[in-house]
Every structure is written in structure tokens, then in C-alpha cells.
């Protein structure tokens, strides 16, 4: 069984700490080119590789990541 | 997992995946919408989330009283939507003792840093353990005084640079680290003692299970439950959050190894 996932980041609350990036097994998160109103580059999903494992959201200190997942 | 839609189409778009019925994980509702004041990547926020998840999953929001420390987590009451009290520096176990004895049906926990618990509050934690108070202690050991600018704590590693040990902690001058969890394991009043971390998802999930167990034990009347979280203070350590996690694994885990230390029900 395979899964396809997606994350949604609360970009205004993200502080760009990058702990999610270090914990993503598929390399599906990067920091944005833009900054939020606090001046932080925020996490954003990149590509189609997300499997919805939730690792990024579990380690996010600011709980700004919501994870969605479907079976494919 | 519930709520998964059976999808045959491999080319499902990201927007289609991001539907409410496909949501599997996110901010626990017990965490308030306040933006945490912690530095980017600080372990405090991750541990707050785990505590909120445990309280939410146990359905004990109205039965839980947290005791805040002095330290960076002094404002923990702004983030988890339960009853709280604010203790004087290091005195959280004393306040928890009173709260638990007056309201024995409540789940009472302290949330303390290493400066708070292992320095100014050493007497309070040791005697709460000695008395076998039926409380939970969450101990954030980041080896430093984060809030006040990164001074040496009793838990600072030998050789570790802080603002008061700029050349590294020298045991001749500064003594040796206190390994509190191991020390209190010898006391008959402690029921469950464990050391965890939150730097990876598997580690955080284990830490959450430990926190849940500690809350459950606190209602059994068998003594104090102590969950140490070996943590980072990337600001005080002068590292990026990701490098701080690596440094923690390479250095902190040697002195503060991860795992259960005591469980009187095993
Ligand atoms: C009676 C008293 N003494 C000293 C202080 C200064 N002070 C504030 S926080 C702190 C130490 C905090 O370190 P820790 O408990 O490790 O928390 P962290 O910020 O690292 O999470 C100190 C010494 C104080 N607020 N009150
Ligand atoms: S100073 Fe250290 S402990 Fe305090 S919020 Fe910043 S990283 Fe966390
Ligand atoms: Mg500290």
C-alpha cells in the first residue's frame, strides 16, 4: 500500500528552524525564498514526494504543520 | 488510520489531498493559538505539544494542574489550555505537593528547566522525591540557563562553553555535572524515572508515551514520576537548531543516556 501526502504550513507562525527539513525522509520540505512578517524564511513543501509520514509535524516546535494523507 | 479516502488515481493533486477528511496530524486543540516566544527550534515547544497531546488524549483537561517554573518556560501557561500556577524559581515541586495534597483527584505536574530544578530548586525536587509525592515532573535538561543568557547550569557538560565558562566547564573550578535522574532513582519515593529526547519523530513519539505513563502512574499513589527530556538550547549553545540537535546526540547523550532508569511496576 502506498500513500501520498501533503503538508500545510502556518507560514506566519513558522520560524524557519529547519528541524522539519532534517526529519523529512523524502526531502520534501525546503525553506521559502520569501519571508513572513517576522522576517523568517518559512518551511514549504517541495515536489511530489511527500508520503504523509508526519515526522515533520511531530518534531515542529511551533506546531505549525498540518499533515494530510491519502492511500493511492 | 481513519479518514483515508481510497484513491485509485496516482495523479491526485496536492490541493485534493489537503482536504479536511485527509487530515491525519496537526496542532493539538489544547495548544492555544498564541505564538510561542521560544527561539526557533527550541525543544520547549516540542515538549509543550507532547504534553498537550497526552492531556487531550487522556481527556483530563479539566483535571490537570500544571506548575510553571522560572526559566524560558515561565510562560508555559500561555500555551496549554489547562489550569496553571506559577512557582517561584525552583519551587515548583513544593507548589505541586500542596496542590496534589489538597486536590488528590487532580493530575498535577511541574515543568522545569535544569537551572530551575537542578540548581536553585535542588532541595525541592530531592525532598518531593523523598516524600514520594504523587506528581509528575517534566525536566527540560538543556545544560544551560537559557533565559538569562546562557550561563553554566549544574548539568553543563565538562568542557562545554557557556557565557560563564567561556573556555569550557572546568571541573577544578566549576565541579562536575549533576545527573539528577540517576540520583533520585535511589530514593524510595520515586516510581518511574525515564530520560527521553524530542529531536526526531521516533524519539518524540517515545517521549510522548513516557509522559503519558508518568501521568497514569501519578494517579496510582505509588510515588513521583520523572520524565527528563534531554533538550537543546540552540541560542545558548550558539548553534543552529539542526546542529544543536546533532551536538546533543554526540555530547549530551553520553552523559545523559536515553532510556528508562526506574519503573517500580516492572
Ligand atoms: C530567585 C531568582 N534567582 C535567579 C533568577 C534568574 N533566573 C531566571 S531564569 C534562570 C535559570 C533558567 O534556566 P533553566 O531553568 O535551565 O531554564 P531554561 O531557560 O534553560 O529553559 C535564572 C537563574 C530568578 N529569576 N529568580
Ligand atoms: S534561550 Fe534557549 S531554552 Fe530559551 S527559548 Fe531560546 S533556545 Fe529555548
Ligand atoms: Mg536550561
Coordinates of C-alpha atoms and ligand atoms in Angstrom, one line a residue:
Chain A
X1 CA 0.0 0.0 0.0
X2 CA 1.3 3.4 -0.9
X3 CA 0.5 6.8 0.5
X4 CA 0.6 10.2 -0.9
X5 CA 0.8 13.2 1.5
X6 CA 0.8 16.9 1.7
X7 CA 1.6 19.4 4.4
X8 CA 0.2 22.8 5.1
X9 CA 2.4 25.3 6.9
X10 CA 1.2 28.2 9.0
X11 CA 3.6 30.4 7.3
X12 CA 3.1 33.4 9.6
X13 CA 4.0 31.3 12.7
X14 CA 6.8 29.3 11.2
X15 CA 10.2 30.4 12.5
X16 CA 12.3 28.6 9.8
X17 CA 14.2 26.5 12.3
X18 CA 14.5 23.7 9.7
X19 CA 14.1 20.8 12.2
X20 CA 11.3 19.5 9.9
X21 CA 13.7 19.6 6.9
X22 CA 16.2 17.5 8.8
X23 CA 13.5 15.0 9.7
X24 CA 11.8 14.6 6.3
X25 CA 12.7 11.2 4.9
X26 CA 11.8 12.2 1.3
X27 CA 13.4 15.6 1.1
X28 CA 10.0 17.2 0.5
X29 CA 10.5 20.4 2.5
X30 CA 12.6 23.5 1.9
X31 CA 12.8 27.0 3.2
X32 CA 10.9 29.6 1.2
X33 CA 12.5 32.3 -0.8
X34 CA 10.0 34.8 0.7
X35 CA 10.0 35.8 4.3
X36 CA 7.0 36.1 6.6
X37 CA 6.0 39.2 8.6
X38 CA 8.6 38.4 11.3
X39 CA 11.3 38.0 8.7
X40 CA 11.6 34.3 8.8
X41 CA 12.0 32.1 5.7
X42 CA 9.3 29.5 6.3
X43 CA 9.0 25.8 5.6
X44 CA 7.2 24.8 2.4
X45 CA 6.5 21.6 0.6
X46 CA 8.6 21.0 -2.5
X47 CA 7.9 18.4 -5.2
X48 CA 5.5 15.4 -5.1
X49 CA 7.5 13.2 -2.8
X50 CA 5.6 13.7 0.5
X51 CA 4.3 10.4 1.9
X52 CA 2.4 11.9 4.8
X53 CA 4.5 10.3 7.5
X54 CA 4.0 13.2 9.9
X55 CA 7.6 13.3 11.0
X56 CA 8.0 17.0 10.2
X57 CA 4.9 17.9 12.1
X58 CA 5.8 15.8 15.2
X59 CA 9.2 17.5 15.6
X60 CA 7.9 21.0 14.8
X61 CA 8.5 23.0 18.0
X62 CA 5.8 25.6 17.0
X63 CA 3.2 23.0 15.8
X64 CA 2.7 24.9 12.5
X65 CA 2.5 21.9 10.2
X66 CA -0.7 20.1 9.4
X67 CA -0.4 16.7 7.5
X68 CA -2.8 15.2 5.1
X69 CA -2.6 11.7 3.6
X70 CA -4.4 9.5 1.1
X71 CA -4.0 5.9 0.0
X72 CA -3.0 5.5 -3.6
Chain B
X1 CA -5.8 5.2 10.2
X2 CA -9.3 6.6 9.9
X3 CA -10.5 9.1 7.3
X4 CA -8.4 7.9 4.4
X5 CA -10.1 8.1 1.1
X6 CA -9.4 5.2 -1.2
X7 CA -7.7 6.7 -4.1
X8 CA -7.0 4.9 -7.3
X9 CA -5.8 7.9 -9.2
X10 CA -2.0 8.3 -8.8
X11 CA -2.1 11.8 -10.2
X12 CA -4.2 13.2 -7.3
X13 CA -3.2 16.9 -6.9
X14 CA -1.8 18.4 -3.7
X15 CA -4.9 20.5 -3.3
X16 CA -7.1 17.4 -3.5
X17 CA -5.0 15.8 -0.8
X18 CA -5.3 18.8 1.5
X19 CA -9.0 18.1 2.3
X20 CA -10.2 18.0 5.9
X21 CA -11.1 14.3 5.7
X22 CA -7.5 13.5 4.8
X23 CA -6.0 15.4 7.8
X24 CA -4.0 13.0 9.9
X25 CA -1.9 15.2 12.2
X26 CA -1.7 18.8 13.3
X27 CA -1.6 21.1 16.2
X28 CA -3.4 19.6 19.2
X29 CA -6.5 21.7 20.1
X30 CA -5.3 22.0 23.7
X31 CA -2.4 24.2 22.4
X32 CA -3.6 27.8 22.3
X33 CA -3.2 30.0 19.2
X34 CA -0.6 32.1 20.9
X35 CA 2.7 32.3 19.0
X36 CA 5.3 30.7 21.3
X37 CA 8.0 33.1 22.5
X38 CA 10.7 30.4 22.2
X39 CA 13.7 30.8 19.9
X40 CA 13.3 29.0 16.6
X41 CA 14.0 25.2 17.0
X42 CA 13.8 25.3 20.9
X43 CA 12.9 21.9 22.4
X44 CA 10.5 23.6 24.8
X45 CA 7.8 24.0 22.1
X46 CA 8.0 20.3 21.0
X47 CA 7.6 19.1 24.6
X48 CA 4.7 21.5 25.2
X49 CA 3.0 19.9 22.2
X50 CA 3.6 16.4 23.6
X51 CA 2.2 17.3 27.0
X52 CA -0.9 18.9 25.3
X53 CA -1.4 15.8 23.2
X54 CA -1.2 13.5 26.2
X55 CA -3.7 15.6 28.3
X56 CA -6.0 15.8 25.3
X57 CA -5.9 12.1 24.6
X58 CA -6.4 11.2 28.2
X59 CA -9.4 13.6 28.3
X60 CA -8.1 15.2 31.6
X61 CA -8.0 18.8 30.6
X62 CA -10.3 19.8 33.5
X63 CA -8.5 17.7 35.9
X64 CA -4.9 18.8 35.3
X65 CA -2.9 21.5 37.0
X66 CA 0.5 22.5 35.7
X67 CA 3.1 24.3 37.7
X68 CA 5.3 26.7 35.7
X69 CA 9.0 27.3 36.5
X70 CA 11.2 30.3 36.2
X71 CA 13.2 30.0 33.0
X72 CA 12.3 30.2 29.4
X73 CA 9.2 28.1 30.0
X74 CA 7.9 30.6 32.6
X75 CA 5.1 31.4 30.1
X76 CA 4.1 27.8 29.5
X77 CA 0.6 28.8 30.9
X78 CA 0.1 30.9 27.7
X79 CA 0.3 27.8 25.5
X80 CA -1.5 24.9 27.0
X81 CA -5.2 25.4 27.9
X82 CA -5.4 23.9 31.4
X83 CA -5.1 25.3 34.9
X84 CA -1.7 26.5 35.9
X85 CA 0.1 28.1 38.8
X86 CA 3.4 30.0 38.6
X87 CA 6.1 29.0 41.1
X88 CA 9.0 31.0 42.5
X89 CA 12.3 29.9 40.9
X90 CA 12.9 26.2 41.7
X91 CA 9.8 25.9 44.0
X92 CA 7.5 24.1 41.5
X93 CA 7.7 20.7 43.4
X94 CA 6.7 22.4 46.6
X95 CA 3.7 24.1 44.9
X96 CA 2.8 20.8 43.2
X97 CA 3.0 19.0 46.6
X98 CA 0.4 21.4 48.1
X99 CA -1.8 21.2 45.0
X100 CA -1.8 17.4 44.9
X101 CA -2.4 17.0 48.6
X102 CA -5.3 19.5 48.6
X103 CA -6.8 18.1 45.3
X104 CA -5.7 14.4 45.2
X105 CA -8.0 13.7 42.2
X106 CA -6.2 16.2 40.0
X107 CA -3.3 15.3 37.8
X108 CA -0.5 17.6 38.9
X109 CA 2.7 18.2 37.1
X110 CA 5.7 20.5 37.2
X111 CA 7.5 21.7 34.1
X112 CA 11.1 22.7 35.0
X113 CA 14.4 23.6 33.4
X114 CA 17.7 22.4 34.6
X115 CA 18.6 25.7 36.2
X116 CA 15.3 25.7 38.0
X117 CA 15.3 22.1 39.0
X118 CA 18.9 21.2 39.4
X119 CA 20.3 24.5 40.8
X120 CA 18.1 26.8 42.8
X121 CA 15.4 24.1 43.3
X122 CA 17.6 21.1 44.2
X123 CA 16.2 20.9 47.7
X124 CA 12.6 21.0 46.5
X125 CA 12.9 18.3 43.9
X126 CA 15.0 15.9 46.1
X127 CA 12.5 16.2 49.0
X128 CA 9.5 15.9 46.8
X129 CA 11.1 12.6 45.5
X130 CA 12.0 11.6 49.1
X131 CA 8.4 12.2 50.2
X132 CA 7.0 10.2 47.3
X133 CA 4.6 12.9 46.1
X134 CA 2.2 11.6 43.5
X135 CA 3.1 14.2 40.9
X136 CA 4.7 14.3 37.5
X137 CA 7.9 16.2 36.9
X138 CA 8.9 17.2 33.4
X139 CA 12.5 18.1 33.4
X140 CA 13.9 20.0 30.4
X141 CA 17.7 19.4 30.6
X142 CA 19.4 21.7 28.0
X143 CA 22.6 22.0 30.1
X144 CA 22.3 25.8 30.4
X145 CA 20.4 28.7 31.8
X146 CA 18.6 29.6 28.5
X147 CA 16.5 32.5 29.7
X148 CA 19.2 34.6 31.4
X149 CA 21.8 34.5 28.6
X150 CA 23.4 31.0 28.5
X151 CA 25.2 30.7 31.9
X152 CA 26.5 27.4 33.2
X153 CA 24.0 25.1 34.9
X154 CA 24.8 22.2 37.2
X155 CA 24.0 20.0 34.2
X156 CA 26.5 21.7 31.9
X157 CA 28.9 19.2 30.4
X158 CA 32.6 19.2 31.2
X159 CA 34.3 21.3 28.6
X160 CA 31.1 22.9 27.4
X161 CA 31.3 26.6 26.7
X162 CA 28.7 28.9 28.3
X163 CA 28.8 32.6 29.0
X164 CA 30.2 32.0 32.5
X165 CA 32.5 29.2 31.3
X166 CA 33.8 30.8 28.1
X167 CA 36.8 28.4 28.0
X168 CA 34.6 25.4 28.8
X169 CA 33.4 23.9 32.1
X170 CA 36.5 23.1 34.2
X171 CA 35.7 20.6 36.9
X172 CA 38.5 22.0 39.1
X173 CA 36.8 25.4 39.1
X174 CA 33.2 24.5 38.3
X175 CA 32.7 21.0 39.7
X176 CA 31.0 18.1 37.9
X177 CA 27.6 17.8 36.3
X178 CA 24.7 16.7 38.4
X179 CA 22.9 13.7 36.9
X180 CA 19.6 14.3 38.7
X181 CA 17.6 11.4 37.2
X182 CA 20.2 8.8 38.4
X183 CA 20.4 10.5 41.8
X184 CA 16.7 10.3 42.5
X185 CA 16.5 6.7 41.3
X186 CA 18.0 5.7 44.7
X187 CA 15.1 7.3 46.6
X188 CA 12.2 5.0 47.6
X189 CA 9.6 7.8 46.8
X190 CA 10.2 7.7 43.0
X191 CA 8.0 5.3 40.9
X192 CA 9.0 6.0 37.3
X193 CA 12.1 7.7 36.0
X194 CA 13.0 8.0 32.4
X195 CA 15.2 10.0 30.1
X196 CA 13.9 10.9 26.6
X197 CA 14.5 13.4 23.8
X198 CA 12.5 15.1 21.0
X199 CA 15.0 15.7 18.2
X200 CA 13.5 13.1 15.8
X201 CA 9.9 11.9 15.3
X202 CA 10.6 8.4 16.7
X203 CA 12.2 10.0 19.8
X204 CA 9.3 12.4 20.3
X205 CA 6.8 9.6 20.0
X206 CA 8.7 7.7 22.7
X207 CA 8.9 10.8 24.8
X208 CA 5.1 11.2 24.5
X209 CA 4.5 7.6 25.6
X210 CA 6.7 8.2 28.6
X211 CA 4.8 11.4 29.5
X212 CA 1.6 9.5 29.3
X213 CA 2.9 6.7 31.5
X214 CA 4.0 9.3 34.1
X215 CA 0.6 10.9 34.1
X216 CA -1.1 7.5 34.6
X217 CA 1.3 6.5 37.4
X218 CA 0.7 9.7 39.2
X219 CA -2.9 8.6 39.9
X220 CA -1.8 5.2 41.3
X221 CA -0.5 6.6 44.6
X222 CA 2.9 4.9 44.1
X223 CA 5.2 8.0 44.1
X224 CA 6.8 10.5 41.9
X225 CA 7.2 10.1 38.2
X226 CA 10.1 12.0 36.5
X227 CA 10.5 12.5 32.8
X228 CA 13.8 14.1 31.8
X229 CA 13.9 15.4 28.3
X230 CA 17.5 15.9 27.1
X231 CA 17.0 19.1 25.1
X232 CA 18.7 21.8 23.1
X233 CA 19.1 25.5 23.7
X234 CA 20.5 26.4 20.3
X235 CA 20.7 30.1 21.3
X236 CA 22.7 29.4 24.4
X237 CA 24.8 26.8 22.6
X238 CA 25.4 29.2 19.7
X239 CA 24.4 26.6 17.1
X240 CA 21.7 26.4 14.5
X241 CA 18.7 24.3 15.7
X242 CA 19.7 21.4 13.4
X243 CA 23.4 21.5 14.5
X244 CA 22.3 21.8 18.2
X245 CA 20.3 18.5 17.8
X246 CA 23.5 16.9 16.3
X247 CA 25.6 18.2 19.1
X248 CA 23.1 16.9 21.7
X249 CA 23.3 13.4 20.2
X250 CA 27.1 13.4 20.1
X251 CA 27.7 15.0 23.5
X252 CA 24.7 15.2 25.8
X253 CA 23.6 11.6 25.3
X254 CA 27.0 10.3 26.6
X255 CA 26.4 11.9 29.9
X256 CA 22.6 11.6 29.9
X257 CA 21.8 8.4 28.1
X258 CA 18.3 7.9 26.8
X259 CA 16.0 5.2 28.3
X260 CA 14.1 4.2 31.3
X261 CA 16.0 4.4 34.6
X262 CA 13.4 3.1 37.0
X263 CA 9.9 1.6 36.9
X264 CA 8.6 0.1 40.1
X265 CA 5.7 -1.6 38.3
X266 CA 8.0 -3.6 36.1
Ligands
LIG1 C1 15.3 33.8 42.7 C2 15.8 34.0 41.4 N1 17.1 33.8 41.1 C3 17.6 33.9 39.9 C4 16.8 34.3 38.8 C5 17.3 34.4 37.4 N2 17.0 33.3 36.6 C6 15.9 33.4 35.8 S1 15.7 32.0 34.8 C7 17.2 31.3 35.5 C8 17.7 30.0 35.0 C9 16.9 29.4 34.0 O1 17.5 28.2 33.5 P1 16.7 26.9 33.3 O2 15.9 26.5 34.4 O3 17.7 25.9 32.8 O4 15.6 27.2 32.1 P2 15.8 27.4 30.5 O5 15.7 28.8 30.3 O6 17.2 26.9 30.2 O7 14.7 26.6 30.0 C10 17.7 32.2 36.4 C11 18.9 31.9 37.2 C12 15.4 34.5 39.1 N3 14.5 34.8 38.2 N4 14.9 34.3 40.4
LIG2 S1 17.1 30.7 25.1 FE1 17.4 28.5 24.8 S2 15.9 27.5 26.2 FE2 15.3 29.7 25.9 S3 13.8 29.8 24.2 FE3 15.8 30.2 23.4 S4 16.6 28.1 22.7 FE4 14.9 27.8 24.1
LIG3 MG1 18.1 25.1 31.0

